[in-house]
Coordinates of C-alpha atoms in Angstrom, one line a residue:
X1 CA 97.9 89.8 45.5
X2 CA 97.1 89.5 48.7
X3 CA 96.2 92.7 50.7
X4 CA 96.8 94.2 53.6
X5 CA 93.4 93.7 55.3
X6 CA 93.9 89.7 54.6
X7 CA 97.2 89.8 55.9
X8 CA 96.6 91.3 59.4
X9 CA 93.9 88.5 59.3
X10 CA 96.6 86.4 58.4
X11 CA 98.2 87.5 61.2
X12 CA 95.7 86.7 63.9
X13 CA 96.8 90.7 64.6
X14 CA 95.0 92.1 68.0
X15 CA 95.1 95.3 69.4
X16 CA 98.1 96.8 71.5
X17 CA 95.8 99.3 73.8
X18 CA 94.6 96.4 75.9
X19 CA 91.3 95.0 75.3
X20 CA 93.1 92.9 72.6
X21 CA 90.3 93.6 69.6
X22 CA 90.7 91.5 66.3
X23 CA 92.4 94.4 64.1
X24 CA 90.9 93.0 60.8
X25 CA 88.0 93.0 62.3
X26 CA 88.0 97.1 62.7
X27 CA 90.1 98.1 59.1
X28 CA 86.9 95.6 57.7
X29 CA 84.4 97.3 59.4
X30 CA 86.1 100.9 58.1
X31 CA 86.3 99.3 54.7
X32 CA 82.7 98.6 54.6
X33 CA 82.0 102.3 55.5
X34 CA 84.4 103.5 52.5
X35 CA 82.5 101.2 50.1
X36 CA 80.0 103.7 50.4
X37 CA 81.9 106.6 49.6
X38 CA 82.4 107.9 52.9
X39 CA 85.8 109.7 54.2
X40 CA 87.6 108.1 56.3
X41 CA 89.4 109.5 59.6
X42 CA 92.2 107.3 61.1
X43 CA 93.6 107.9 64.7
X44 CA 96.7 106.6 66.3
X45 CA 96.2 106.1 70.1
X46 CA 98.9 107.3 72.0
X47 CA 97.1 108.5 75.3
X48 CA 98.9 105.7 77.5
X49 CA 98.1 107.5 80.3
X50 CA 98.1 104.0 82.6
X51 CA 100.7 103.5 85.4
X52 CA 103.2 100.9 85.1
X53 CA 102.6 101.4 80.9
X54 CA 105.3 103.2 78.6
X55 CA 106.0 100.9 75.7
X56 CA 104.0 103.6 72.9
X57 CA 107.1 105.7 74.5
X58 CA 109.6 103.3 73.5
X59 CA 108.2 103.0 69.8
X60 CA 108.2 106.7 69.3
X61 CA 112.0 106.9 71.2
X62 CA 112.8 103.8 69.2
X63 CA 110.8 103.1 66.0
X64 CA 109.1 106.9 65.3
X65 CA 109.5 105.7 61.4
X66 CA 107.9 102.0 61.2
X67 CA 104.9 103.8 63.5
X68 CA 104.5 106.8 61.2
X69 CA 104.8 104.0 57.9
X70 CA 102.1 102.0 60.0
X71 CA 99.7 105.1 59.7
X72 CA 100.8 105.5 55.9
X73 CA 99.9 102.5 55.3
X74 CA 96.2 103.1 56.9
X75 CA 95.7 105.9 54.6
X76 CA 96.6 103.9 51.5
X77 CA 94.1 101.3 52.1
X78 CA 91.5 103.9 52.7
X79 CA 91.6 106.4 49.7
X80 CA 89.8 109.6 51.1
X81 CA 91.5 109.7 54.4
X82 CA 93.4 111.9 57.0
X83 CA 95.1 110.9 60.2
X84 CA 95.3 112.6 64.1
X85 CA 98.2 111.5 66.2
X86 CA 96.6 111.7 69.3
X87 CA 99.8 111.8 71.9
X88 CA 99.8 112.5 76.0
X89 CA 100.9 115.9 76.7
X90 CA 104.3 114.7 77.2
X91 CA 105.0 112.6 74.3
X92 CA 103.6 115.1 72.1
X93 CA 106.0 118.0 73.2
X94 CA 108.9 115.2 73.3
X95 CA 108.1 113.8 69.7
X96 CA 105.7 115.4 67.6
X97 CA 108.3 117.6 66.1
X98 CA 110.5 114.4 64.7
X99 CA 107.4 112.4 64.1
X100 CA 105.8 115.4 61.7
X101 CA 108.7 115.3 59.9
X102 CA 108.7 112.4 59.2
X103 CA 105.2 112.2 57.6
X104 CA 105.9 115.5 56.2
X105 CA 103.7 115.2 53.2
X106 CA 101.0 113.3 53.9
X107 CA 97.7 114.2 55.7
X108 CA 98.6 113.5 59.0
X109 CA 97.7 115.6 62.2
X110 CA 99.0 115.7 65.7
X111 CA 96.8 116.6 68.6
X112 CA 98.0 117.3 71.9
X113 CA 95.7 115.4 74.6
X114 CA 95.5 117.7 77.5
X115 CA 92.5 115.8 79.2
X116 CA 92.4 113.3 82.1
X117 CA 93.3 109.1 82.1
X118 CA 89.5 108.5 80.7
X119 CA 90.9 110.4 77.3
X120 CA 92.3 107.2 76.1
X121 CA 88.9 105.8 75.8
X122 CA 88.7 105.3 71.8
X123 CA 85.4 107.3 71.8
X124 CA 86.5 110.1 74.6
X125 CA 89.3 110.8 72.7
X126 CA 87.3 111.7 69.2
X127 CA 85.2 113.8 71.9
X128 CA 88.4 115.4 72.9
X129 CA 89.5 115.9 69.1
X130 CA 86.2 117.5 68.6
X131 CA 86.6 120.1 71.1
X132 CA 83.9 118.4 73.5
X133 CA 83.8 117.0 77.1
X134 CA 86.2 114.2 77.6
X135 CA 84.0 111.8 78.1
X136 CA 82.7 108.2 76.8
X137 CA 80.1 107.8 74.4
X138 CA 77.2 105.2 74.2
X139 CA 77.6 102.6 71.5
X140 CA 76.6 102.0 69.2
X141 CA 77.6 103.6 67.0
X142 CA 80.6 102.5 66.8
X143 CA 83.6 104.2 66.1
X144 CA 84.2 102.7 63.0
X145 CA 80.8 103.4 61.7
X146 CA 80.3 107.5 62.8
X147 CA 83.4 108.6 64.8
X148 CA 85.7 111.2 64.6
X149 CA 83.2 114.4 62.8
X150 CA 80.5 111.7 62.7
X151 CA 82.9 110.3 60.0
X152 CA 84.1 106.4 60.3
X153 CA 87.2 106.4 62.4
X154 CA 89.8 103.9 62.6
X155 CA 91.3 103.9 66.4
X156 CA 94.4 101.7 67.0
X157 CA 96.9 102.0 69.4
X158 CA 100.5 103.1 68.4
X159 CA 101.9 99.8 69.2
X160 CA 99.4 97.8 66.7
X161 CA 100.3 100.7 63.9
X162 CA 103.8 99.2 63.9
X163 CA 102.7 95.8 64.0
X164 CA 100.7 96.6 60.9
X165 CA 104.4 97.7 59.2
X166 CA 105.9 94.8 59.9
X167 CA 103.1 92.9 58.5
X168 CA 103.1 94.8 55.4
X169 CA 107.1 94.2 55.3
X170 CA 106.6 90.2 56.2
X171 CA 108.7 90.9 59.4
X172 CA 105.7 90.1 61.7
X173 CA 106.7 87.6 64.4
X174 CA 103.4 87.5 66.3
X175 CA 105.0 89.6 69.9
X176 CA 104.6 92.5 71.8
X177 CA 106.2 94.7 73.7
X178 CA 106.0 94.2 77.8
X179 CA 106.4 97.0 79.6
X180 CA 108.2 95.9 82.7
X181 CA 108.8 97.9 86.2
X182 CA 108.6 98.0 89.9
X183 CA 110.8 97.2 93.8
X184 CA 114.3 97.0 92.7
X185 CA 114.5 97.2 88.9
X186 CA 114.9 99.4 86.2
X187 CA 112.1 100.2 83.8
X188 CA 112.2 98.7 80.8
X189 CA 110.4 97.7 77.7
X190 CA 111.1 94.0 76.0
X191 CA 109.7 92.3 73.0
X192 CA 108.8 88.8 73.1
X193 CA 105.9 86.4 71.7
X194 CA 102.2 87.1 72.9
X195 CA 102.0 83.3 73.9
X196 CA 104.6 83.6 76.6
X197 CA 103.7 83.1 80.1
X198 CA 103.9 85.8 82.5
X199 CA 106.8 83.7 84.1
X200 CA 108.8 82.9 81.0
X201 CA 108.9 87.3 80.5
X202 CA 110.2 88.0 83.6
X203 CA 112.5 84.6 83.5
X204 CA 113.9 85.7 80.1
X205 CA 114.0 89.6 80.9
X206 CA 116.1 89.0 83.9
X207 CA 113.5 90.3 86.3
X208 CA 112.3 86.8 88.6
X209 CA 112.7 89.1 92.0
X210 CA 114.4 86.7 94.4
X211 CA 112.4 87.7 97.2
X212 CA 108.7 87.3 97.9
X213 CA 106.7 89.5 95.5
X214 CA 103.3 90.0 93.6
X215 CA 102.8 91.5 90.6
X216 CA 100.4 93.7 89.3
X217 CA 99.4 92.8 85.2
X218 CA 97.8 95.0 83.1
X219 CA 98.2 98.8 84.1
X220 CA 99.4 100.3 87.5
X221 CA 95.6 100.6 88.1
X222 CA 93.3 98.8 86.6
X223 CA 95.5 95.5 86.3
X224 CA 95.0 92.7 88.8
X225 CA 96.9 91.5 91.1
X226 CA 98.9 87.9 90.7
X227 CA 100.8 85.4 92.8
X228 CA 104.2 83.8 91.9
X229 CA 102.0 80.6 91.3
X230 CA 99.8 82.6 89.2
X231 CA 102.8 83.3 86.2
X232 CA 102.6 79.7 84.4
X233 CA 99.8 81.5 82.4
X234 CA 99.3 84.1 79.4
X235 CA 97.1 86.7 80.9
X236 CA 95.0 89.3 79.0
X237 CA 95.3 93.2 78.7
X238 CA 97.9 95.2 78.5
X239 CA 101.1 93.9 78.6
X240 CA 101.8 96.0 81.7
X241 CA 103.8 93.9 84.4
X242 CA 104.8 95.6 88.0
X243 CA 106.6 94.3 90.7
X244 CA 105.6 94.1 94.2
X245 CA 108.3 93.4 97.4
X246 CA 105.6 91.5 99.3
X247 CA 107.8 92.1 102.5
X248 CA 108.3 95.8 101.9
X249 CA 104.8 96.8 100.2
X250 CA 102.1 98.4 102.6
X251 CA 98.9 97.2 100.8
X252 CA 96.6 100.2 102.0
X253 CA 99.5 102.5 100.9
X254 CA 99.3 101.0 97.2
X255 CA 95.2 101.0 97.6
X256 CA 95.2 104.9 98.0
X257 CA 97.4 105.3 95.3
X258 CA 94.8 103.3 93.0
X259 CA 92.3 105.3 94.7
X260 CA 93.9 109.0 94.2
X261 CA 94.3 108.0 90.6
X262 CA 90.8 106.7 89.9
X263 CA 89.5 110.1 91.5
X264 CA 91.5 112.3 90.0
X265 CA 91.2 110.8 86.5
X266 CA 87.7 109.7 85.7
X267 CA 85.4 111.9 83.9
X268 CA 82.7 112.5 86.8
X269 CA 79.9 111.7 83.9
X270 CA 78.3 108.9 86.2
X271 CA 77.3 109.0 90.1
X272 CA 78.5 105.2 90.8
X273 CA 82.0 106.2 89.5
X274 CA 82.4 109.6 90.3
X275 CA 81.3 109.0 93.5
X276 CA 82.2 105.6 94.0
X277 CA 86.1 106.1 93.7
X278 CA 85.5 109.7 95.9
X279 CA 84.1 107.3 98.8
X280 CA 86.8 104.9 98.7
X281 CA 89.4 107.2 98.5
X282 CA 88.3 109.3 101.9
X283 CA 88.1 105.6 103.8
X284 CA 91.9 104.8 102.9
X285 CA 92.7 108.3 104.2
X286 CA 90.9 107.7 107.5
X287 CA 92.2 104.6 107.9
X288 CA 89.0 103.0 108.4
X289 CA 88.7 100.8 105.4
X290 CA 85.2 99.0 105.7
X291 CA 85.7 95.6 103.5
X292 CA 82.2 95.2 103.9
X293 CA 81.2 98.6 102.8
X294 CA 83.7 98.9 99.6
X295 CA 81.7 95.8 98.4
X296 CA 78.4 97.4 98.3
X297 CA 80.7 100.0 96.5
X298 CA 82.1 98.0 94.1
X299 CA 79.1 96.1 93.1
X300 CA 77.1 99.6 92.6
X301 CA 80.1 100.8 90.0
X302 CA 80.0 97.2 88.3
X303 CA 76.5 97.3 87.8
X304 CA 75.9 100.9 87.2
X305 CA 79.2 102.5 85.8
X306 CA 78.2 103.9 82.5
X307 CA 82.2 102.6 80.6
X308 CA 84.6 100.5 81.6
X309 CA 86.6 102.5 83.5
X310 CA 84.0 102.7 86.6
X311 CA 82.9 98.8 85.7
X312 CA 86.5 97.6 86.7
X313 CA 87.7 99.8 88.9
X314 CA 87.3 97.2 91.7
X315 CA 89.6 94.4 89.6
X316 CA 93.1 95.8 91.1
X317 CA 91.3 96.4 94.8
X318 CA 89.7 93.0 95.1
X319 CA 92.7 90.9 94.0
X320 CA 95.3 92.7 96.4
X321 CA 92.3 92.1 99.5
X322 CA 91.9 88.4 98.3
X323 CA 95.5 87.5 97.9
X324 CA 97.8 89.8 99.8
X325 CA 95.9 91.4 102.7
X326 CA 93.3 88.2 103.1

């Protein structure tokens, strides 16, 4: 019989968060760990604390039960294990009731995330669980080896939880869910096959603007920004896709936006961050936006930020300045 680690191999199953991990590649990892009689912690992801991202929303609104049988089926495959919903501040006052009911019986947690954007991070969120700093760890280790009370930790995102359930159930059709907003549309979240291009989602959603747009893929800030002749293409990260009016959007407006965010949410651990996104935010609010000067910026945070947070901060800026302002 096959098992469920082989079939999420099987499955060519990646992460849901973003970075688009192997799956099998972490529950082997974790499995290793338990071979030598150690417990086990497993952790659902549901931070999303990204712009422009809201489809772990629509699986709790939507599917709270193949999620929660997602985790169940985590802490079958690993004997001596317990589980932490780890849920925004917003989901977990909207949902955790319903969801604890329905994994009443089982030794699953819910934890309310009350720290900033850089809490999704799969290592500043055990920090958070732990009662410490919000804040990335080095690795290695990694999570899987000494995470969540020094204990291996499995972290997945809710999204790839559910996927593992339909795996389990043979329902697995290899998709994901895009989460879709942006000039003139309603928000929505639609489930269609990860090989798709960016062109045949917003072809088959219903949401090819007729006017002149860009879109922003990814997250509302760290995704890049793409042209209409960009879409003929699968693109990475998180399935995150917002749309831009190109006629009606004021570049330096949506700039400080990304720049308010970054300095509001990132964990002020490292100078070339903390300070980084500080400095860029005070030239977009004295109008005097010095391309040459953010570039010396940016390449200080891509060389120096201590996680990835500070490292591609510059992704979302450099694409608009290359493609839209110019």
């Amino acid at each position: 019989m096959v098992n469920i680690i082989e079939k999420i191999e099987q499955a060519g199953l990646r992460g849901r968060g973003g970075a688009g991990f192997p799956t099998a590649t972490k529950w082997q990892a974790v499995k290793k760990q338990e071979l030598q009689g150690k417990k086990i912690y497993i952790i659902a992801n549901g931070s999303e604390g990204e712009p422009g991202v809201f489809k772990d929303e629509y699986i709790l609104k939507k599917y709270p039960t193949e999620f929660i049988e997602g985790i169940k089926i985590a802490l079958v495959e690993f004997a001596d294990s317990e589980a932490v919903i780890y849920l925004n501040h917003t989901y977990y006052d909207w949902y955790a009731k319903r969801l604890a009911s329905i994994s009443k019986g089982f030794p699953i947690n819910y934890f309310r995330k009350t720290a900033r954007y850089i809490a999704g991070d799969e290592t500043a969120l055990i920090s958070h669980i732990e009662g410490k700093r919000d804040e990335p760890r080095i690795k290695p280790p990694y999570p899987a080896e000494s995470g969540l009370h020094g204990m291996p930790t499995l972290v997945n995102n809710i999204e790839t939880y559910y996927r593992v359930f339909q795996i389990a159930k043979d329902q697995y059709q290899n998709k994901t869910f895009y989460s879709i907003s942006g000039s003139g549309i309603k928000k929505q979240v639609y489930d269609f096959p990860v090989d798709y291009t960016i062109k045949e989602v917003l072809v088959k959603s219903g949401n090819w603007p007729k006017d002149d747009f860009f879109i922003q893929y990814g997250g509302g800030a760290a995704g890049s920004i793409y042209l209409p002749e960009e879409l003929d293409n699968v693109l990475p990260g998180a399935a995150s896709i917002i749309i831009f009016n190109r006629n009606k959007t004021n570049p330096y407006k949506l700039m400080r936006y990304w720049a308010e965010f970054y300095a509001k949410e990132n964990c002020d651990k490292c100078t070339p961050c903390r300070e980084g996104s500080m400095r860029i935010l005070e030239m977009l609010k004295e109008d005097r936006f010095d391309r040459e000067r953010v570039k010396e910026l940016f390449l200080a945070m891509e060389q120096s930020s201590f996680c990835p947070l500070g490292r591609g901060m510059s992704a979302p800026y450099k694409s608009l300045i290359e493609k839209v302002i110019r």
